[in-house]
mmCIF file of C-alpha atoms and ligand atoms in Angstrom:
data_model
loop_
_atom_site.group_PDB
_atom_site.id
_atom_site.type_symbol
_atom_site.label_atom_id
_atom_site.label_comp_id
_atom_site.label_asym_id
_atom_site.label_seq_id
_atom_site.Cartn_x
_atom_site.Cartn_y
_atom_site.Cartn_z
ATOM 1 C CA UNK A 77 223.092 156.031 87.755
ATOM 2 C CA UNK A 78 224.973 158.871 89.340
ATOM 3 C CA UNK A 79 222.322 161.278 90.632
ATOM 4 C CA UNK A 80 224.527 164.139 89.415
ATOM 5 C CA UNK A 81 224.036 163.014 85.766
ATOM 6 C CA UNK A 82 220.208 162.953 86.014
ATOM 7 C CA UNK A 83 218.532 166.042 84.412
ATOM 8 C CA UNK A 84 217.019 168.342 86.956
ATOM 9 C CA UNK A 85 213.205 168.808 87.056
ATOM 10 C CA UNK A 86 213.034 172.215 85.210
ATOM 11 C CA UNK A 87 215.398 170.932 82.513
ATOM 12 C CA UNK A 88 213.305 167.812 82.065
ATOM 13 C CA UNK A 89 210.105 169.861 81.726
ATOM 14 C CA UNK A 90 211.749 172.135 79.205
ATOM 15 C CA UNK A 91 212.959 169.116 77.236
ATOM 16 C CA UNK A 92 209.415 167.629 77.173
ATOM 17 C CA UNK A 93 207.939 170.957 76.037
ATOM 18 C CA UNK A 94 210.440 171.215 73.189
ATOM 19 C CA UNK A 95 209.767 167.618 72.122
ATOM 20 C CA UNK A 96 206.011 168.193 72.159
ATOM 21 C CA UNK A 97 206.352 171.418 70.161
ATOM 22 C CA UNK A 98 208.490 169.597 67.579
ATOM 23 C CA UNK A 99 205.944 166.765 67.218
ATOM 24 C CA UNK A 100 203.056 169.247 66.830
ATOM 25 C CA UNK A 101 205.093 171.208 64.275
ATOM 26 C CA UNK A 102 205.719 168.055 62.214
ATOM 27 C CA UNK A 103 202.032 167.032 62.317
ATOM 28 C CA UNK A 104 200.889 170.540 61.336
ATOM 29 C CA UNK A 105 203.404 170.550 58.509
ATOM 30 C CA UNK A 106 202.168 167.208 57.174
ATOM 31 C CA UNK A 107 198.505 168.271 56.973
ATOM 32 C CA UNK A 108 198.915 170.685 54.025
ATOM 33 C CA UNK A 109 201.188 168.188 52.281
ATOM 34 C CA UNK A 110 198.560 165.432 52.677
ATOM 35 C CA UNK A 111 195.717 167.629 51.447
ATOM 36 C CA UNK A 112 197.845 168.891 48.565
ATOM 37 C CA UNK A 113 198.576 165.281 47.592
ATOM 38 C CA UNK A 114 194.865 164.431 47.697
ATOM 39 C CA UNK A 115 194.026 167.381 45.448
ATOM 40 C CA UNK A 116 196.856 166.348 43.134
ATOM 41 C CA UNK A 117 195.498 162.791 42.795
ATOM 42 C CA UNK A 118 191.811 163.714 42.759
ATOM 43 C CA UNK A 119 191.536 163.942 38.952
ATOM 44 C CA UNK A 120 192.487 160.260 38.751
ATOM 45 C CA UNK A 121 189.208 159.346 40.416
ATOM 46 C CA UNK A 122 187.224 161.321 37.883
ATOM 47 C CA UNK A 123 185.780 159.869 34.738
ATOM 48 C CA UNK A 124 184.446 162.335 32.319
ATOM 49 C CA UNK A 125 182.859 161.865 28.971
ATOM 50 C CA UNK A 126 182.895 164.284 26.135
ATOM 51 C CA UNK A 127 179.147 164.905 25.976
ATOM 52 C CA UNK A 128 176.018 164.444 28.063
ATOM 53 C CA UNK A 129 174.196 162.021 25.784
ATOM 54 C CA UNK A 130 175.796 159.084 24.020
ATOM 55 C CA UNK A 131 174.529 157.269 20.951
ATOM 56 C CA UNK A 132 173.956 153.689 22.062
ATOM 57 C CA UNK A 133 172.038 151.898 19.311
ATOM 58 C CA UNK A 134 169.167 152.245 16.845
ATOM 59 C CA UNK A 135 165.482 151.511 17.206
ATOM 60 C CA UNK A 136 165.883 148.634 14.730
ATOM 61 C CA UNK A 137 167.998 146.804 17.320
ATOM 62 C CA UNK A 138 165.203 147.059 19.880
ATOM 63 C CA UNK A 139 162.021 145.055 19.214
ATOM 64 C CA UNK A 140 158.846 146.591 20.685
ATOM 65 C CA UNK A 141 158.388 143.790 23.187
ATOM 66 C CA UNK A 142 159.347 145.517 26.452
ATOM 67 C CA UNK A 143 162.169 143.021 27.066
ATOM 68 C CA UNK A 144 165.319 144.610 28.537
ATOM 69 C CA UNK A 145 168.471 144.218 26.491
ATOM 70 C CA UNK A 146 171.934 145.094 27.657
ATOM 71 C CA UNK A 147 174.170 147.540 25.747
ATOM 72 C CA UNK A 148 177.635 148.756 26.493
ATOM 73 C CA UNK A 149 178.222 152.498 26.672
ATOM 74 C CA UNK A 150 181.202 153.422 24.539
ATOM 75 C CA UNK A 151 182.801 156.814 24.848
ATOM 76 C CA UNK A 152 186.104 158.568 25.392
ATOM 77 C CA UNK A 153 187.312 158.321 28.950
ATOM 78 C CA UNK A 154 189.289 161.275 30.168
ATOM 79 C CA UNK A 155 191.168 161.866 33.387
ATOM 80 C CA UNK A 156 193.525 164.678 34.260
ATOM 81 C CA UNK A 157 196.409 163.320 32.248
ATOM 82 C CA UNK A 158 195.093 160.786 29.763
ATOM 83 C CA UNK A 159 192.421 160.330 27.135
ATOM 84 C CA UNK A 160 191.280 156.796 26.287
ATOM 85 C CA UNK A 161 189.273 156.967 23.055
ATOM 86 C CA UNK A 162 186.266 154.712 22.471
ATOM 87 C CA UNK A 163 186.291 152.529 25.583
ATOM 88 C CA UNK A 164 183.441 150.922 27.536
ATOM 89 C CA UNK A 165 182.537 153.278 30.362
ATOM 90 C CA UNK A 166 179.436 151.409 31.558
ATOM 91 C CA UNK A 167 176.370 149.499 30.440
ATOM 92 C CA UNK A 168 172.611 149.978 30.362
ATOM 93 C CA UNK A 169 169.480 147.910 29.984
ATOM 94 C CA UNK A 170 167.289 149.347 27.214
ATOM 95 C CA UNK A 171 163.625 148.428 26.956
ATOM 96 C CA UNK A 172 161.395 149.564 24.112
ATOM 97 C CA UNK A 173 157.761 149.703 25.107
ATOM 98 C CA UNK A 174 156.236 151.411 22.048
ATOM 99 C CA UNK A 175 157.181 152.920 18.700
ATOM 100 C CA UNK A 176 159.228 155.803 20.101
ATOM 101 C CA UNK A 177 159.484 155.008 23.806
ATOM 102 C CA UNK A 178 162.684 153.506 25.142
ATOM 103 C CA UNK A 179 163.541 153.255 28.840
ATOM 104 C CA UNK A 180 167.074 152.973 30.168
ATOM 105 C CA UNK A 181 168.391 151.597 33.452
ATOM 106 C CA UNK A 182 171.979 151.642 34.603
ATOM 107 C CA UNK A 183 173.172 148.042 35.186
ATOM 108 C CA UNK A 184 174.965 149.006 38.394
ATOM 109 C CA UNK A 185 173.166 147.959 41.571
ATOM 110 C CA UNK A 186 172.406 150.905 43.875
ATOM 111 C CA UNK A 187 173.196 148.815 46.951
ATOM 112 C CA UNK A 188 176.957 148.355 46.630
ATOM 113 C CA UNK A 189 177.775 148.558 42.942
ATOM 114 C CA UNK A 190 177.234 144.957 41.765
ATOM 115 C CA UNK A 191 176.087 144.246 38.214
ATOM 116 C CA UNK A 192 172.415 143.435 37.956
ATOM 117 C CA UNK A 193 171.188 140.547 35.758
ATOM 118 C CA UNK A 194 167.882 140.317 33.927
ATOM 119 C CA UNK A 195 166.088 137.011 34.522
ATOM 120 C CA UNK A 196 163.710 136.341 31.573
ATOM 121 C CA UNK A 197 161.867 133.500 33.349
ATOM 122 C CA UNK A 198 160.665 135.779 36.155
ATOM 123 C CA UNK A 199 160.797 139.016 34.142
ATOM 124 C CA UNK A 200 162.726 140.782 36.853
ATOM 125 C CA UNK A 201 166.237 141.985 37.661
ATOM 126 C CA UNK A 202 168.367 140.353 40.344
ATOM 127 C CA UNK A 203 171.670 141.466 41.760
ATOM 128 C CA UNK A 204 173.723 138.339 42.467
ATOM 129 C CA UNK A 205 175.832 139.990 45.167
ATOM 130 C CA UNK A 206 173.235 140.374 47.933
ATOM 131 C CA UNK A 207 170.073 139.319 46.154
ATOM 132 C CA UNK A 208 168.344 142.645 45.608
ATOM 133 C CA UNK A 209 165.354 142.177 43.331
ATOM 134 C CA UNK A 210 163.910 144.774 40.977
ATOM 135 C CA UNK A 211 160.797 144.792 38.796
ATOM 136 C CA UNK A 212 161.112 145.219 35.049
ATOM 137 C CA UNK A 213 160.760 149.007 35.442
ATOM 138 C CA UNK A 214 163.679 149.051 37.925
ATOM 139 C CA UNK A 215 161.665 149.543 41.121
ATOM 140 C CA UNK A 216 162.453 147.367 44.155
ATOM 141 C CA UNK A 217 160.206 144.319 43.937
ATOM 142 C CA UNK A 218 161.153 142.488 47.127
ATOM 143 C CA UNK A 219 161.095 144.356 50.443
ATOM 144 C CA UNK A 220 163.944 142.138 51.707
ATOM 145 C CA UNK A 221 166.255 143.620 49.077
ATOM 146 C CA UNK A 222 169.143 145.468 50.710
ATOM 147 C CA UNK A 223 169.234 148.064 47.910
ATOM 148 C CA UNK A 224 168.151 151.459 49.306
ATOM 149 C CA UNK A 225 166.485 152.542 46.035
ATOM 150 C CA UNK A 226 165.413 151.134 42.706
ATOM 151 C CA UNK A 227 167.741 150.792 39.723
ATOM 152 C CA UNK A 228 168.901 154.131 38.354
ATOM 153 C CA UNK A 229 166.840 155.379 35.440
ATOM 154 C CA UNK A 230 168.579 157.363 32.697
ATOM 155 C CA UNK A 231 167.242 159.879 30.196
ATOM 156 C CA UNK A 232 166.737 158.625 26.659
ATOM 157 C CA UNK A 233 166.387 160.659 23.456
ATOM 158 C CA UNK A 234 165.486 159.449 19.993
ATOM 159 C CA UNK A 235 167.467 161.490 17.480
ATOM 160 C CA UNK A 236 167.352 161.490 13.674
ATOM 161 C CA UNK A 237 164.194 159.305 13.769
ATOM 162 C CA UNK A 238 165.927 156.078 14.803
ATOM 163 C CA UNK A 239 169.029 156.722 16.915
ATOM 164 C CA UNK A 240 168.833 155.911 20.612
ATOM 165 C CA UNK A 241 170.873 158.299 22.745
ATOM 166 C CA UNK A 242 171.262 157.886 26.503
ATOM 167 C CA UNK A 243 172.366 160.511 28.983
ATOM 168 C CA UNK A 244 174.687 158.107 30.724
ATOM 169 C CA UNK A 245 175.572 158.692 34.331
ATOM 170 C CA UNK A 246 176.660 156.701 37.349
ATOM 171 C CA UNK A 247 175.220 157.341 40.781
ATOM 172 C CA UNK A 248 176.606 156.788 44.263
ATOM 173 C CA UNK A 249 175.670 153.424 45.751
ATOM 174 C CA UNK A 250 174.172 153.142 49.224
ATOM 175 C CA UNK A 251 171.954 156.256 49.196
ATOM 176 C CA UNK A 252 168.168 156.358 49.213
ATOM 177 C CA UNK A 253 168.245 159.225 46.695
ATOM 178 C CA UNK A 254 170.163 159.355 43.430
ATOM 179 C CA UNK A 255 173.415 161.246 43.919
ATOM 180 C CA UNK A 256 175.455 161.650 40.751
ATOM 181 C CA UNK A 257 178.977 160.226 40.950
ATOM 182 C CA UNK A 258 181.750 162.659 40.218
HETATM 183 S S1 FES B 731 175.435 145.059 45.419
HETATM 184 FE FE1 FES B 731 173.519 144.491 44.644
HETATM 185 S S2 FES B 731 172.467 143.682 46.313
HETATM 186 FE FE2 FES B 731 174.351 144.304 47.127
#
Protein backbone atom coordinates (compact mmCIF):
# COMPACT_ATOMS: atom_id res chain seq x y z
CA UNK A 1 0.00 0.00 0.00
CA UNK A 2 1.17 3.49 -0.78
CA UNK A 3 2.25 4.99 2.54
CA UNK A 4 0.62 8.25 1.44
CA UNK A 5 -2.84 6.58 1.49
CA UNK A 6 -2.45 5.25 5.07
CA UNK A 7 -4.35 7.36 7.69
CA UNK A 8 -2.05 9.30 9.92
CA UNK A 9 -1.87 8.45 13.66
CA UNK A 10 -4.11 11.33 14.98
CA UNK A 11 -6.71 10.61 12.29
CA UNK A 12 -6.71 6.93 13.19
CA UNK A 13 -7.18 7.71 16.89
CA UNK A 14 -10.01 10.07 16.11
CA UNK A 15 -11.65 7.43 13.92
CA UNK A 16 -11.40 4.82 16.74
CA UNK A 17 -12.88 7.28 19.26
CA UNK A 18 -15.82 8.02 16.98
CA UNK A 19 -16.43 4.30 16.37
CA UNK A 20 -16.33 3.56 20.09
CA UNK A 21 -18.71 6.44 20.86
CA UNK A 22 -21.13 5.15 18.21
CA UNK A 23 -21.05 1.59 19.63
CA UNK A 24 -21.63 2.87 23.19
CA UNK A 25 -24.48 5.08 21.93
CA UNK A 26 -26.17 2.10 20.24
CA UNK A 27 -25.81 -0.10 23.36
CA UNK A 28 -27.16 2.65 25.62
CA UNK A 29 -30.06 3.17 23.24
CA UNK A 30 -30.94 -0.53 23.25
CA UNK A 31 -31.14 -0.82 27.05
CA UNK A 32 -34.36 1.21 27.47
CA UNK A 33 -35.88 -0.56 24.47
CA UNK A 34 -35.06 -3.98 25.99
CA UNK A 35 -36.44 -3.05 29.41
CA UNK A 36 -39.53 -1.51 27.82
CA UNK A 37 -40.09 -4.75 25.89
CA UNK A 38 -39.75 -6.79 29.08
CA UNK A 39 -42.31 -4.61 30.86
CA UNK A 40 -44.58 -4.90 27.83
CA UNK A 41 -44.44 -8.72 27.89
CA UNK A 42 -44.46 -9.12 31.67
CA UNK A 43 -48.25 -9.47 31.97
CA UNK A 44 -48.04 -12.60 29.82
CA UNK A 45 -46.16 -14.37 32.60
CA UNK A 46 -48.84 -13.52 35.12
CA UNK A 47 -51.74 -15.76 35.95
CA UNK A 48 -54.39 -14.21 38.03
CA UNK A 49 -57.60 -15.61 39.34
CA UNK A 50 -60.70 -13.70 40.11
CA UNK A 51 -60.80 -14.42 43.84
CA UNK A 52 -58.56 -15.65 46.64
CA UNK A 53 -60.47 -18.82 47.50
CA UNK A 54 -61.93 -21.23 44.98
CA UNK A 55 -64.71 -23.73 45.52
CA UNK A 56 -63.16 -27.13 44.84
CA UNK A 57 -65.60 -29.79 46.01
CA UNK A 58 -67.99 -30.75 48.81
CA UNK A 59 -67.41 -32.65 52.02
CA UNK A 60 -69.54 -35.50 50.64
CA UNK A 61 -66.82 -36.16 48.04
CA UNK A 62 -64.22 -36.56 50.78
CA UNK A 63 -64.52 -39.60 53.08
CA UNK A 64 -63.14 -39.06 56.60
CA UNK A 65 -60.30 -41.52 56.09
CA UNK A 66 -57.30 -39.17 55.80
CA UNK A 67 -56.50 -40.46 52.30
CA UNK A 68 -55.34 -37.72 49.90
CA UNK A 69 -57.43 -37.27 46.79
CA UNK A 70 -56.50 -35.13 43.84
CA UNK A 71 -58.77 -32.32 42.56
CA UNK A 72 -58.30 -29.92 39.73
CA UNK A 73 -58.59 -26.21 40.46
CA UNK A 74 -60.92 -24.60 37.96
CA UNK A 75 -61.08 -20.85 37.63
CA UNK A 76 -60.87 -18.02 35.13
CA UNK A 77 -57.35 -17.40 33.94
CA UNK A 78 -56.57 -13.82 33.10
CA UNK A 79 -53.51 -12.23 31.57
CA UNK A 80 -53.06 -8.69 30.32
CA UNK A 81 -55.00 -9.23 27.13
CA UNK A 82 -57.11 -12.35 27.48
CA UNK A 83 -59.57 -14.01 29.81
CA UNK A 84 -59.95 -17.80 29.67
CA UNK A 85 -63.11 -18.73 31.59
CA UNK A 86 -63.31 -21.93 33.63
CA UNK A 87 -59.96 -23.56 32.89
CA UNK A 88 -57.73 -25.79 35.03
CA UNK A 89 -55.18 -23.55 36.71
CA UNK A 90 -53.66 -26.20 38.99
CA UNK A 91 -54.43 -29.16 41.21
CA UNK A 92 -54.43 -30.01 44.90
CA UNK A 93 -54.44 -33.05 47.13
CA UNK A 94 -57.29 -32.80 49.66
CA UNK A 95 -57.30 -34.94 52.78
CA UNK A 96 -60.18 -35.00 55.25
CA UNK A 97 -59.08 -35.98 58.72
CA UNK A 98 -62.27 -35.29 60.71
CA UNK A 99 -65.81 -33.98 60.31
CA UNK A 100 -64.83 -30.42 59.39
CA UNK A 101 -61.07 -30.61 58.90
CA UNK A 102 -59.68 -30.76 55.39
CA UNK A 103 -56.01 -30.24 54.53
CA UNK A 104 -54.78 -29.13 51.13
CA UNK A 105 -51.41 -29.55 49.44
CA UNK A 106 -50.40 -28.14 46.10
CA UNK A 107 -49.43 -31.02 43.75
CA UNK A 108 -46.43 -29.11 42.42
CA UNK A 109 -43.08 -30.30 43.78
CA UNK A 110 -41.13 -27.53 45.52
CA UNK A 111 -37.85 -28.82 44.08
CA UNK A 112 -38.25 -28.01 40.39
CA UNK A 113 -41.96 -28.00 39.66
CA UNK A 114 -42.68 -31.69 38.93
CA UNK A 115 -46.07 -33.18 39.73
CA UNK A 116 -46.10 -35.22 42.90
CA UNK A 117 -47.89 -38.61 43.05
CA UNK A 118 -49.57 -40.18 46.06
CA UNK A 119 -48.52 -43.80 46.62
CA UNK A 120 -51.28 -45.60 48.60
CA UNK A 121 -49.11 -48.65 49.37
CA UNK A 122 -46.56 -46.59 51.30
CA UNK A 123 -48.95 -43.78 52.27
CA UNK A 124 -46.54 -41.14 51.09
CA UNK A 125 -46.00 -38.72 48.21
CA UNK A 126 -43.22 -39.18 45.67
CA UNK A 127 -42.07 -36.84 42.96
CA UNK A 128 -41.06 -38.96 39.96
CA UNK A 129 -38.66 -36.37 38.57
CA UNK A 130 -35.87 -36.55 41.16
CA UNK A 131 -37.39 -38.84 43.76
CA UNK A 132 -38.27 -36.39 46.52
CA UNK A 133 -40.37 -38.13 49.15
CA UNK A 134 -42.96 -36.50 51.37
CA UNK A 135 -45.02 -37.82 54.29
CA UNK A 136 -48.80 -37.78 54.11
CA UNK A 137 -48.85 -34.32 55.74
CA UNK A 138 -46.50 -32.97 53.03
CA UNK A 139 -43.31 -32.80 55.12
CA UNK A 140 -40.07 -34.18 53.66
CA UNK A 141 -39.84 -37.82 54.72
CA UNK A 142 -36.49 -38.80 53.23
CA UNK A 143 -33.42 -36.67 53.95
CA UNK A 144 -32.00 -37.61 50.52
CA UNK A 145 -34.87 -35.77 48.84
CA UNK A 146 -33.58 -32.86 46.77
CA UNK A 147 -36.67 -30.75 47.55
CA UNK A 148 -35.65 -27.79 49.75
CA UNK A 149 -38.97 -27.75 51.66
CA UNK A 150 -42.07 -29.84 52.15
CA UNK A 151 -45.07 -29.74 49.83
CA UNK A 152 -46.87 -26.41 49.87
CA UNK A 153 -49.83 -26.31 52.21
CA UNK A 154 -52.85 -24.21 51.24
CA UNK A 155 -55.59 -22.63 53.34
CA UNK A 156 -58.93 -24.41 53.35
CA UNK A 157 -62.34 -23.04 54.35
CA UNK A 158 -65.60 -24.91 54.76
CA UNK A 159 -68.41 -22.64 53.58
CA UNK A 160 -72.18 -23.16 53.66
CA UNK A 161 -71.71 -26.26 55.87
CA UNK A 162 -70.36 -28.54 53.15
CA UNK A 163 -68.45 -26.62 50.47
CA UNK A 164 -64.68 -26.98 50.41
CA UNK A 165 -62.92 -23.80 49.32
CA UNK A 166 -59.16 -23.58 48.85
CA UNK A 167 -57.05 -20.45 48.73
CA UNK A 168 -55.12 -21.68 45.74
CA UNK A 169 -51.64 -20.38 45.14
CA UNK A 170 -48.45 -21.49 43.46
CA UNK A 171 -45.07 -20.96 45.05
CA UNK A 172 -41.59 -20.57 43.59
CA UNK A 173 -39.68 -23.83 43.33
CA UNK A 174 -36.15 -24.18 44.67
CA UNK A 175 -36.47 -22.03 47.82
CA UNK A 176 -36.33 -23.23 51.41
CA UNK A 177 -39.18 -20.84 52.30
CA UNK A 178 -42.50 -20.48 50.52
CA UNK A 179 -42.36 -17.54 48.11
CA UNK A 180 -45.62 -16.87 46.31
CA UNK A 181 -45.38 -16.97 42.52
CA UNK A 182 -46.49 -13.85 40.74
S1 LIG B 1 -39.00 -31.75 40.68
FE1 LIG B 1 -39.63 -33.03 42.28
S2 LIG B 1 -37.84 -33.93 43.00
FE2 LIG B 1 -37.18 -32.61 41.45
